[in-house]
Coordinates of N, CA and C in Angstrom, one line a residue:
Chain A
X243 N 5.4 -9.9 2.6 CA 4.4 -9.8 3.0 C 2.9 -9.3 2.0
X244 N 2.0 -8.6 3.1 CA 1.2 -7.8 2.1 C 1.0 -7.1 1.1
X245 N 0.3 -7.2 0.0 CA 1.2 -5.7 -0.2 C 0.2 -5.7 -2.3
X246 N -0.4 -4.6 -2.5 CA -1.2 -4.1 -2.8 C -0.5 -3.4 -4.6
X247 N -1.1 -3.9 -5.7 CA -0.3 -2.6 -6.5 C -1.6 -2.1 -7.8
X248 N -1.3 -0.9 -8.3 CA -2.0 -0.7 -9.1 C -1.8 -0.3 -9.8
X249 N -2.3 0.1 -11.2 CA -0.5 0.8 -12.0 C -1.3 2.7 -12.1
X250 N 0.2 3.1 -12.4 CA -0.1 5.0 -11.2 C -1.3 5.7 -13.2
X251 N -1.0 5.4 -13.4 CA -1.9 7.3 -14.7 C -3.2 5.9 -15.3
X252 N -3.8 6.6 -15.5 CA -4.7 6.0 -17.0 C -5.5 7.0 -17.6
X253 N -5.6 7.4 -19.0 CA -6.1 8.1 -19.3 C -6.7 7.1 -20.6
X254 N -8.7 8.4 -20.0 CA -9.6 7.0 -21.6 C -10.3 8.1 -21.9
X255 N -11.3 8.7 -23.4 CA -11.9 9.4 -23.6 C -13.2 10.0 -23.4
X256 N -14.0 10.9 -23.2 CA -15.0 10.9 -22.3 C -16.0 9.7 -22.7
X257 N -16.3 9.7 -22.7 CA -17.8 8.4 -22.7 C -17.4 7.3 -22.7
X258 N -15.9 6.9 -23.5 CA -15.7 5.3 -22.9 C -16.2 4.9 -21.5
X259 N -15.4 4.1 -21.7 CA -15.7 3.5 -20.1 C -14.2 3.1 -19.9
X260 N -13.8 3.2 -18.7 CA -12.6 3.6 -17.7 C -12.6 1.5 -17.1
X261 N -11.2 0.8 -17.3 CA -11.4 -0.2 -16.4 C -9.9 0.6 -15.3
X262 N -9.4 -0.1 -14.1 CA -8.3 0.1 -13.7 C -8.6 -1.0 -12.5
X263 N -7.3 -1.4 -13.0 CA -7.0 -3.5 -11.7 C -5.8 -2.5 -11.0
X264 N -6.6 -3.6 -10.2 CA -5.8 -3.8 -8.0 C -5.1 -5.5 -8.7
X265 N -4.4 -6.0 -7.9 CA -3.7 -6.5 -7.9 C -4.0 -6.7 -6.0
X266 N -3.4 -8.0 -5.7 CA -3.0 -8.1 -4.2 C -2.2 -9.6 -4.3
X267 N -1.9 -9.6 -3.0 CA -1.1 -11.0 -2.8 C -1.6 -12.0 -1.9
X268 N -2.0 -10.8 -1.0 CA -2.0 -12.3 0.2 C -3.7 -13.0 0.1
X269 N -4.3 -14.1 -0.5 CA -5.3 -15.2 -0.7 C -6.3 -14.7 0.4
X270 N -6.2 -14.6 2.1 CA -6.7 -14.5 3.5 C -7.1 -12.9 2.7
X271 N -7.7 -11.9 2.3 CA -8.1 -11.4 1.9 C -10.1 -11.6 2.2
X272 N -10.9 -10.0 3.4 CA -12.3 -10.6 3.2 C -12.3 -9.6 2.5
X273 N -12.4 -7.9 2.7 CA -13.1 -7.5 2.2 C -12.1 -6.6 1.8
X274 N -12.7 -6.3 0.1 CA -12.1 -4.7 -0.6 C -12.4 -4.2 -1.5
X275 N -12.2 -2.6 -1.1 CA -12.7 -1.2 -1.5 C -12.0 -0.6 -2.4
X276 N -13.6 0.0 -3.0 CA -12.1 1.6 -4.7 C -11.9 2.5 -3.0
X277 N -11.5 3.3 -3.4 CA -12.5 4.7 -2.6 C -11.8 6.1 -3.8
X278 N -12.4 7.4 -4.3 CA -12.0 8.1 -4.7 C -11.2 9.2 -4.3
X279 N -10.3 9.5 -4.7 CA -9.8 11.1 -4.1 C -9.7 11.8 -5.3
X280 N -10.7 12.7 -4.7 CA -10.6 14.7 -5.5 C -8.6 15.2 -5.4
X281 N -9.2 16.2 -5.7 CA -7.6 17.1 -5.3 C -8.1 17.1 -3.8
X282 N -7.0 18.1 -3.0 CA -7.6 18.5 -2.4 C -8.1 18.0 -0.8
X283 N -9.1 17.1 -1.5 CA -9.4 15.9 -0.9 C -10.0 15.0 0.0
X284 N -10.8 14.1 0.5 CA -9.9 13.1 1.5 C -10.5 12.0 0.5
X285 N -10.4 11.1 1.2 CA -10.6 9.4 0.3 C -12.0 9.4 0.8
X286 N -13.0 9.0 -0.3 CA -14.6 8.8 -0.4 C -14.7 7.7 -0.7
X287 N -15.0 6.7 -0.2 CA -16.2 5.6 -0.8 C -16.7 5.2 -1.9
X288 N -16.2 4.5 -2.7 CA -16.5 5.0 -4.0 C -17.7 2.7 -4.1
X289 N -17.4 2.0 -3.7 CA -17.3 1.0 -3.6 C -17.9 -0.1 -3.3
X290 N -17.8 -1.2 -2.7 CA -17.0 -2.1 -2.5 C -17.7 -3.8 -2.4
X291 N -17.1 -4.5 -2.0 CA -17.0 -6.2 -2.8 C -16.8 -7.3 -1.3
X292 N -17.0 -8.1 -0.7 CA -17.0 -10.0 -0.4 C -15.3 -10.7 -1.0
X293 N -14.9 -11.1 0.2 CA -14.8 -12.6 -0.4 C -14.9 -13.3 -1.4
X294 N -16.1 -13.4 -1.1 CA -17.5 -14.4 -1.4 C -18.2 -14.0 -2.7
X295 N -17.5 -12.5 -3.0 CA -18.5 -12.2 -4.8 C -18.0 -12.4 -5.3
X296 N -18.6 -12.4 -7.3 CA -17.3 -13.1 -7.8 C -17.6 -10.9 -8.4
X297 N -18.8 -10.3 -8.1 CA -19.2 -9.6 -8.8 C -20.1 -8.4 -8.1
X298 N -20.2 -6.9 -8.6 CA -21.0 -5.8 -8.3 C -21.0 -5.6 -8.8
X299 N -22.4 -4.9 -9.1 CA -22.7 -3.6 -10.4 C -23.2 -2.9 -9.2
X300 N -23.1 -0.7 -9.4 CA -24.2 -0.1 -9.4 C -23.5 1.1 -9.4
X301 N -24.8 1.3 -10.1 CA -24.9 2.0 -11.6 C -23.0 2.0 -12.3
X302 N -23.0 2.5 -12.8 CA -22.0 3.0 -13.7 C -21.1 2.3 -13.1
X303 N -21.0 1.6 -11.9 CA -19.5 1.1 -11.0 C -19.4 0.1 -11.4
X304 N -18.5 -0.8 -12.0 CA -19.0 -2.6 -12.0 C -17.7 -2.7 -11.5
X305 N -17.2 -3.8 -10.1 CA -16.6 -4.9 -9.9 C -16.0 -5.9 -9.4
X306 N -14.7 -6.7 -10.3 CA -14.6 -7.4 -10.7 C -14.0 -8.6 -9.7
X307 N -14.3 -9.7 -9.5 CA -12.5 -9.7 -8.4 C -12.0 -11.0 -8.2
X308 N -11.2 -11.7 -8.9 CA -10.8 -12.7 -9.1 C -10.5 -13.4 -8.4
X309 N -10.5 -14.1 -7.4 CA -9.9 -14.1 -6.1 C -8.7 -15.7 -6.4
X310 N -9.0 -16.3 -7.4 CA -7.9 -17.6 -8.0 C -6.8 -16.6 -8.7
X311 N -6.4 -15.7 -9.2 CA -5.9 -14.4 -10.1 C -5.3 -12.8 -9.1
X312 N -5.9 -13.3 -7.4 CA -5.9 -12.8 -6.9 C -6.5 -10.8 -8.1
X313 N -6.6 -10.4 -8.2 CA -7.4 -9.5 -8.7 C -9.0 -8.9 -8.5
X314 N -8.0 -7.6 -9.1 CA -9.4 -7.5 -9.1 C -10.5 -5.5 -10.0
X315 N -11.0 -5.6 -10.2 CA -11.3 -4.0 -11.3 C -12.3 -3.3 -11.2
X316 N -12.3 -2.1 -11.3 CA -13.3 -1.1 -10.8 C -13.3 -0.4 -12.6
X317 N -15.2 -0.7 -13.4 CA -14.7 -0.4 -14.5 C -15.9 0.9 -14.2
X318 N -15.9 1.6 -14.6 CA -16.7 2.8 -15.0 C -17.2 3.5 -16.2
X319 N -18.2 2.8 -16.2 CA -19.1 3.0 -18.4 C -19.6 4.4 -18.0
X320 N -19.1 4.9 -19.1 CA -19.3 6.4 -19.8 C -18.8 6.9 -19.5
X321 N -17.6 7.3 -19.2 CA -17.1 8.0 -17.8 C -17.1 9.2 -18.9
X322 N -16.8 10.6 -17.5 CA -16.6 11.4 -17.9 C -16.0 12.8 -16.6
X323 N -16.0 14.0 -17.6 CA -14.8 14.9 -16.4 C -14.8 14.7 -15.5
X324 N -16.7 14.0 -14.6 CA -15.9 14.8 -13.2 C -15.8 13.6 -12.7
X325 N -15.3 12.3 -13.1 CA -14.2 11.1 -12.7 C -13.2 11.3 -12.4
X326 N -12.2 12.1 -13.5 CA -11.0 12.8 -13.2 C -11.1 12.5 -11.8
X327 N -9.9 11.8 -11.1 CA -9.2 11.7 -10.4 C -8.0 10.7 -9.7
X328 N -8.0 10.5 -8.7 CA -6.7 9.3 -8.0 C -8.4 8.8 -7.9
X329 N -7.5 7.1 -7.7 CA -8.9 6.0 -6.3 C -7.2 4.8 -7.0
X330 N -8.0 4.3 -5.3 CA -7.4 3.9 -4.6 C -7.9 2.6 -4.2
X331 N -7.4 1.4 -4.2 CA -7.6 -0.4 -4.0 C -7.0 -0.3 -2.9
X332 N -8.6 -0.8 -1.7 CA -7.6 -1.0 -0.6 C -8.3 -2.6 0.1
X333 N -7.2 -3.0 0.4 CA -8.2 -5.4 0.8 C -7.8 -4.0 2.2
X334 N -8.6 -5.4 2.9 CA -8.2 -5.4 4.4 C -8.1 -7.1 4.2
X335 N -6.9 -7.7 5.6 CA -6.2 -8.7 5.8 C -7.5 -9.5 6.5
X336 N -6.9 -11.0 6.9 CA -6.8 -11.9 7.6 C -7.9 -11.8 8.9
X337 N -9.2 -11.7 9.0 CA -8.9 -11.4 11.4 C -9.2 -9.3 11.2
X338 N -9.7 -9.3 9.9 CA -8.8 -7.8 9.3 C -8.8 -7.1 10.2
X339 N -7.4 -8.0 10.4 CA -6.4 -7.4 12.5 C -5.4 -5.6 10.6
X340 N -5.7 -6.4 9.1 CA -4.6 -4.2 8.7 C -6.1 -4.3 7.2
X341 N -5.2 -3.2 6.7 CA -5.8 -2.3 5.6 C -4.1 -2.7 5.0
X342 N -4.6 -2.2 3.6 CA -3.3 -2.3 2.7 C -4.7 -0.8 2.2
X343 N -3.7 0.3 1.5 CA -3.9 0.5 0.3 C -3.0 0.8 -1.2
X344 N -3.3 0.5 -2.2 CA -2.6 0.1 -2.8 C -2.3 1.8 -3.5
X345 N -1.2 2.1 -4.0 CA -0.7 3.3 -4.2 C -1.3 4.1 -5.5
X346 N -2.5 3.8 -5.2 CA -3.5 4.9 -6.1 C -3.3 4.6 -8.1
X347 N -4.8 4.9 -8.6 CA -4.6 5.3 -9.8 C -4.7 6.6 -10.8
X348 N -4.2 7.3 -10.9 CA -4.3 8.6 -11.5 C -4.9 9.1 -13.0
X349 N -6.7 9.1 -13.0 CA -7.6 9.1 -14.0 C -7.6 10.2 -14.7
X350 N -7.5 10.4 -16.1 CA -7.4 11.5 -17.2 C -8.3 11.5 -18.3
X351 N -9.5 12.5 -18.5 CA -10.2 11.6 -18.8 C -9.8 12.9 -19.9
X352 N -10.1 11.7 -21.4 CA -9.5 13.5 -22.2 C -10.5 13.8 -23.3
X353 N -11.4 14.5 -24.0 CA -12.6 14.7 -24.8 C -11.8 14.6 -26.0
Chain B
X51 N -24.7 13.7 9.9 CA -23.4 13.9 10.6 C -23.1 15.1 9.9
X52 N -21.4 15.6 10.2 CA -21.3 16.8 9.1 C -20.0 15.7 9.1
X53 N -19.3 14.6 9.2 CA -18.8 13.8 8.4 C -17.0 13.7 9.0
X54 N -15.8 13.3 9.1 CA -15.3 13.4 10.4 C -14.3 15.6 10.1
X55 N -14.5 15.2 10.8 CA -13.5 16.8 11.2 C -12.3 17.4 10.8
X56 N -10.9 17.3 10.1 CA -9.8 17.8 10.4 C -9.2 19.1 10.5
X57 N -9.0 19.4 11.2 CA -7.9 20.6 11.2 C -7.1 20.5 12.1
X58 N -6.0 22.0 11.2 CA -6.4 22.5 10.5 C -6.2 22.3 9.2
X59 N -6.6 22.9 7.9 CA -7.0 21.9 6.7 C -5.1 22.3 6.2
X60 N -4.7 23.0 6.6 CA -3.4 24.1 6.4 C -2.2 24.2 7.4
X61 N -1.3 23.8 7.6 CA 0.0 24.1 8.9 C 0.8 24.0 8.1
X62 N 2.0 25.6 8.8 CA 3.2 25.4 7.6 C 4.2 25.6 9.3
X63 N 5.9 25.1 9.4 CA 5.9 25.0 10.1 C 6.9 25.3 9.8
X64 N 8.2 26.0 11.0 CA 9.7 25.8 10.5 C 10.3 24.5 11.4
X65 N 11.0 23.6 11.1 CA 12.0 23.1 11.1 C 12.1 22.3 13.0
X66 N 11.7 21.8 13.9 CA 11.7 22.0 14.7 C 10.7 22.0 16.0
X67 N 10.0 22.9 14.9 CA 8.8 23.1 15.6 C 7.6 22.0 16.1
X68 N 6.8 22.3 17.6 CA 6.1 21.0 17.4 C 4.5 21.6 16.9
X69 N 4.1 20.4 16.4 CA 2.7 20.6 15.2 C 1.0 19.8 16.1
X70 N 0.6 20.7 16.1 CA -0.4 19.3 16.8 C -1.7 19.5 15.2
X71 N -2.4 18.4 15.4 CA -3.6 17.9 14.3 C -4.5 17.6 15.1
X72 N -5.5 17.9 14.0 CA -6.8 17.5 14.9 C -7.7 16.6 14.3
X73 N -8.2 16.1 14.9 CA -9.6 15.1 14.3 C -10.5 14.8 15.6
X74 N -11.9 14.8 14.7 CA -13.1 15.2 15.2 C -14.1 13.6 14.7
X75 N -14.0 12.4 15.1 CA -14.9 11.3 14.2 C -15.5 11.5 14.3
X76 N -17.0 10.3 13.3 CA -18.3 11.2 13.5 C -19.5 9.8 14.2
X77 N -19.7 10.6 15.0 CA -20.3 9.9 16.7 C -21.2 8.7 16.0
X78 N -20.6 8.3 17.1 CA -21.4 6.7 17.5 C -19.4 6.0 16.0
X79 N -19.0 6.6 15.6 CA -17.7 5.0 15.1 C -17.1 4.6 16.6
X80 N -15.8 3.8 16.7 CA -15.7 3.2 17.5 C -14.6 3.7 17.2
X81 N -14.7 3.7 15.8 CA -12.3 3.5 15.3 C -11.9 4.7 14.7
X82 N -10.9 4.5 14.8 CA -9.9 6.2 14.4 C -9.2 6.3 14.2
X83 N -8.7 6.5 13.2 CA -7.1 5.7 11.6 C -6.9 7.4 11.6
X84 N -5.3 7.5 11.7 CA -4.5 8.1 10.7 C -3.8 7.4 9.7
X85 N -4.2 8.8 8.6 CA -2.4 7.9 7.9 C -1.5 9.8 7.5
X86 N -0.5 8.6 6.8 CA -0.1 9.7 5.5 C 0.2 9.6 4.4
X87 N 0.2 10.2 3.8 CA 0.7 10.5 2.5 C 1.3 10.7 1.4
X88 N 2.1 11.2 0.4 CA 3.3 10.9 0.2 C 3.8 11.0 -1.2
X89 N 4.0 11.9 -2.2 CA 4.1 10.4 -3.8 C 5.0 10.1 -3.1
X90 N 5.9 9.8 -2.8 CA 6.8 9.0 -2.3 C 6.0 7.2 -1.9
X91 N 5.3 6.9 -0.2 CA 5.3 6.3 0.2 C 4.6 5.4 0.2
X92 N 3.2 6.6 -1.4 CA 1.5 6.7 -0.6 C 1.5 6.5 0.3
X93 N -0.2 5.9 0.6 CA -0.7 5.6 2.0 C -0.4 4.9 2.5
X94 N 0.2 5.5 4.1 CA 0.0 4.6 5.2 C -0.3 5.1 6.4
X95 N -0.9 3.4 7.1 CA -1.6 3.0 8.4 C -0.4 4.2 9.2
X96 N -0.7 4.9 9.9 CA 0.4 5.3 11.1 C -0.1 5.0 12.2
X97 N -1.5 4.6 13.0 CA -2.4 4.6 14.3 C -3.2 4.1 14.3
X98 N -4.0 3.6 15.3 CA -5.1 3.5 14.9 C -5.9 2.7 16.4
X99 N -7.0 3.6 17.2 CA -7.4 3.6 18.3 C -8.9 2.6 17.7
X100 N -9.4 1.4 18.6 CA -10.7 1.3 19.1 C -10.9 1.1 20.0
X101 N -12.3 2.1 20.7 CA -13.2 3.3 21.2 C -12.0 3.2 22.3
X102 N -11.1 4.2 21.8 CA -10.0 5.1 22.5 C -8.3 5.1 22.9
X103 N -8.9 3.4 22.5 CA -7.4 2.9 22.6 C -6.1 2.6 21.9
X104 N -5.4 3.1 21.7 CA -4.1 2.9 20.5 C -4.1 0.7 20.6
X105 N -4.7 1.1 19.7 CA -4.5 -0.8 19.0 C -3.4 -1.4 18.8
X106 N -3.0 -0.6 17.9 CA -1.8 -0.9 16.7 C -1.3 1.0 15.7
X107 N 0.4 1.2 16.6 CA 1.1 1.6 16.9 C 2.5 1.6 16.0
X108 N 1.9 0.6 14.4 CA 3.7 0.2 14.6 C 3.6 0.9 13.0
X109 N 2.5 1.6 12.7 CA 3.2 2.8 11.2 C 3.7 3.9 12.2
X110 N 4.2 4.2 13.3 CA 4.6 5.5 13.8 C 6.2 5.5 13.7
X111 N 6.6 6.1 12.5 CA 7.6 6.3 11.9 C 8.7 6.5 12.9
X112 N 8.3 7.8 13.7 CA 9.6 7.6 15.3 C 8.8 8.2 16.6
X113 N 9.7 8.1 17.2 CA 9.3 8.9 19.1 C 8.7 9.9 18.2
X114 N 9.6 10.6 17.4 CA 8.3 12.4 17.7 C 6.8 11.9 16.9
X115 N 6.9 11.7 17.1 CA 5.2 11.3 16.7 C 4.3 10.0 17.5
X116 N 3.6 11.3 17.8 CA 2.7 10.3 18.9 C 0.8 10.9 18.6
X117 N 0.1 10.0 19.1 CA -1.6 9.7 19.0 C -2.3 10.1 20.8
X118 N -3.0 10.6 20.4 CA -4.3 10.4 22.2 C -5.3 10.2 21.1
X119 N -6.7 9.7 22.8 CA -7.4 9.9 21.9 C -8.1 10.3 23.5
X120 N -8.2 11.5 23.9 CA -8.8 11.3 25.4 C -10.0 11.6 25.1
X121 N -11.5 10.7 24.2 CA -12.4 10.5 24.3 C -13.1 10.2 23.0
X122 N -14.1 9.8 22.8 CA -14.6 9.3 21.6 C -14.3 10.0 21.1
X123 N -14.7 11.3 20.2 CA -14.2 12.9 20.3 C -13.7 13.4 19.6
X124 N -12.9 13.4 19.6 CA -12.1 14.1 19.8 C -9.9 13.2 20.1
X125 N -9.5 13.3 18.9 CA -8.0 13.2 18.9 C -7.3 13.1 18.2
X126 N -5.3 13.6 18.5 CA -5.1 14.2 18.1 C -3.4 13.7 17.2
X127 N -3.2 13.4 17.2 CA -1.5 13.2 16.3 C -0.5 15.0 16.5
X128 N 0.7 14.5 17.5 CA 1.8 15.9 17.5 C 3.3 15.1 17.7
X129 N 4.4 15.6 16.5 CA 4.6 16.2 15.5 C 5.7 17.3 16.9
X130 N 7.1 16.4 17.5 CA 7.1 16.7 18.5 C 8.5 16.6 18.2
X131 N 10.2 17.4 17.6 CA 9.9 17.7 17.0 C 9.8 17.7 15.5
X132 N 9.4 18.8 13.9 CA 9.4 18.7 13.1 C 10.3 18.2 13.1
X133 N 10.5 17.9 11.3 CA 11.7 18.0 10.5 C 10.7 18.0 9.2
X134 N 11.9 19.1 7.9 CA 10.7 18.7 6.7 C 10.3 17.2 6.0
X135 N 11.4 16.1 7.0 CA 10.4 14.9 5.8 C 8.8 14.3 6.9
X136 N 8.7 15.4 7.5 CA 7.9 15.0 8.1 C 6.0 15.5 7.2
X137 N 7.0 16.2 6.2 CA 5.6 17.4 5.7 C 4.7 16.3 4.1
X138 N 3.8 16.6 4.4 CA 2.7 14.9 3.7 C 1.5 15.7 4.3
X139 N 0.9 14.8 3.4 CA -1.2 15.3 4.2 C -1.3 13.9 5.5
X140 N -1.6 14.7 6.4 CA -2.6 13.8 7.0 C -4.4 13.3 7.0
X141 N -4.0 12.4 6.7 CA -6.1 11.7 7.2 C -6.2 11.0 8.7
X142 N -7.6 12.3 7.8 CA -8.0 11.3 10.0 C -9.6 10.1 9.4
X143 N -9.9 8.9 9.8 CA -10.4 8.9 9.0 C -11.7 7.3 10.7
X144 N -12.9 7.6 10.4 CA -13.3 6.7 11.5 C -14.6 5.5 10.9
X145 N -14.0 4.8 11.2 CA -15.4 3.5 11.4 C -16.5 2.7 12.9
X146 N -17.0 2.4 11.9 CA -18.1 1.9 13.0 C -16.8 0.9 14.3
X147 N -16.8 0.6 13.4 CA -15.7 -0.9 13.8 C -14.3 -1.3 13.4
X148 N -13.6 -1.8 13.1 CA -12.8 -1.4 13.1 C -12.6 -2.0 11.7
X149 N -11.2 -2.6 10.8 CA -12.0 -2.3 9.5 C -12.6 -3.1 8.7
X150 N -13.8 -4.4 8.9 CA -14.2 -4.5 8.6 C -15.3 -3.8 7.7
X151 N -15.7 -2.3 8.7 CA -16.2 -1.3 8.6 C -15.2 -0.4 7.4
X152 N -17.2 0.1 6.4 CA -15.6 1.6 5.7 C -15.9 2.7 6.7
X153 N -14.5 2.8 6.0 CA -13.6 4.2 7.1 C -13.9 5.2 6.1
X154 N -14.0 6.3 6.6 CA -14.6 7.5 6.7 C -14.1 8.7 6.2
X155 N -13.4 9.5 6.1 CA -12.2 10.5 5.6 C -12.1 11.6 6.1
X156 N -11.7 12.1 6.5 CA -11.7 13.9 6.9 C -10.6 14.6 5.7
X157 N -10.6 15.6 5.4 CA -10.3 17.0 4.4 C -9.0 16.0 4.1
X158 N -8.5 15.8 5.4 CA -7.3 16.6 5.5 C -6.2 17.1 6.2
X159 N -5.2 16.8 6.9 CA -4.2 18.1 7.1 C -3.0 18.2 6.2
X160 N -3.1 19.5 5.5 CA -2.0 19.3 4.5 C -0.6 19.6 5.2
X161 N 0.5 19.6 5.9 CA 1.4 19.6 6.7 C 2.7 20.3 5.6
X162 N 3.3 21.6 5.8 CA 4.0 21.4 4.5 C 5.8 22.7 6.6
X163 N 7.2 21.8 6.7 CA 7.9 22.0 7.4 C 8.7 22.6 7.0
X164 N 9.1 24.0 6.8 CA 10.7 24.4 6.3 C 11.6 24.4 6.8

């Protein structure tokens, strides 16, 4: 069945780049999203990419999509303390009839 | 727009009691989603509506859970009777049209069943 996997934790030094990875199982993905969740809050859309794209850049955020390997990554340049949060990868599957969220990656920032 | 509004933000109840969670989607959005988030199971889609009609409720865990959307600006998720294992954060989200459009999430309701 469809599945979306992420590593649970990532720790980076302030100012470094963070790379959060996501793998999925079904090649019929159509839309792929990255959401950010801060403590006590709902999920906030960060960025998204369509399955016919390889890369998308938006200020400090870069999304890379490798369809062959079914791998999605989110790179945050110049990571700041305000980037501390849980990051969720979400994949919309064929015919836009289902969305699967990953388990979330908790990003912590070291001084 | 104020975004998706959920109430209450926190709910503490005793086992066996009825719980009703409320959601007001973004005006003009045609799709509404209810999710449950727990440490063990992550984020799970419970049910979603299109134009006030339930489309897929396969994620609803048991008959104790029910959801309604009487009009385009209001939805409820009810648990009756509640059990301690229902303790979780429940999110409501809305989108312009289904899964292909961005979902905007509310702040969630943290439910504790004692």
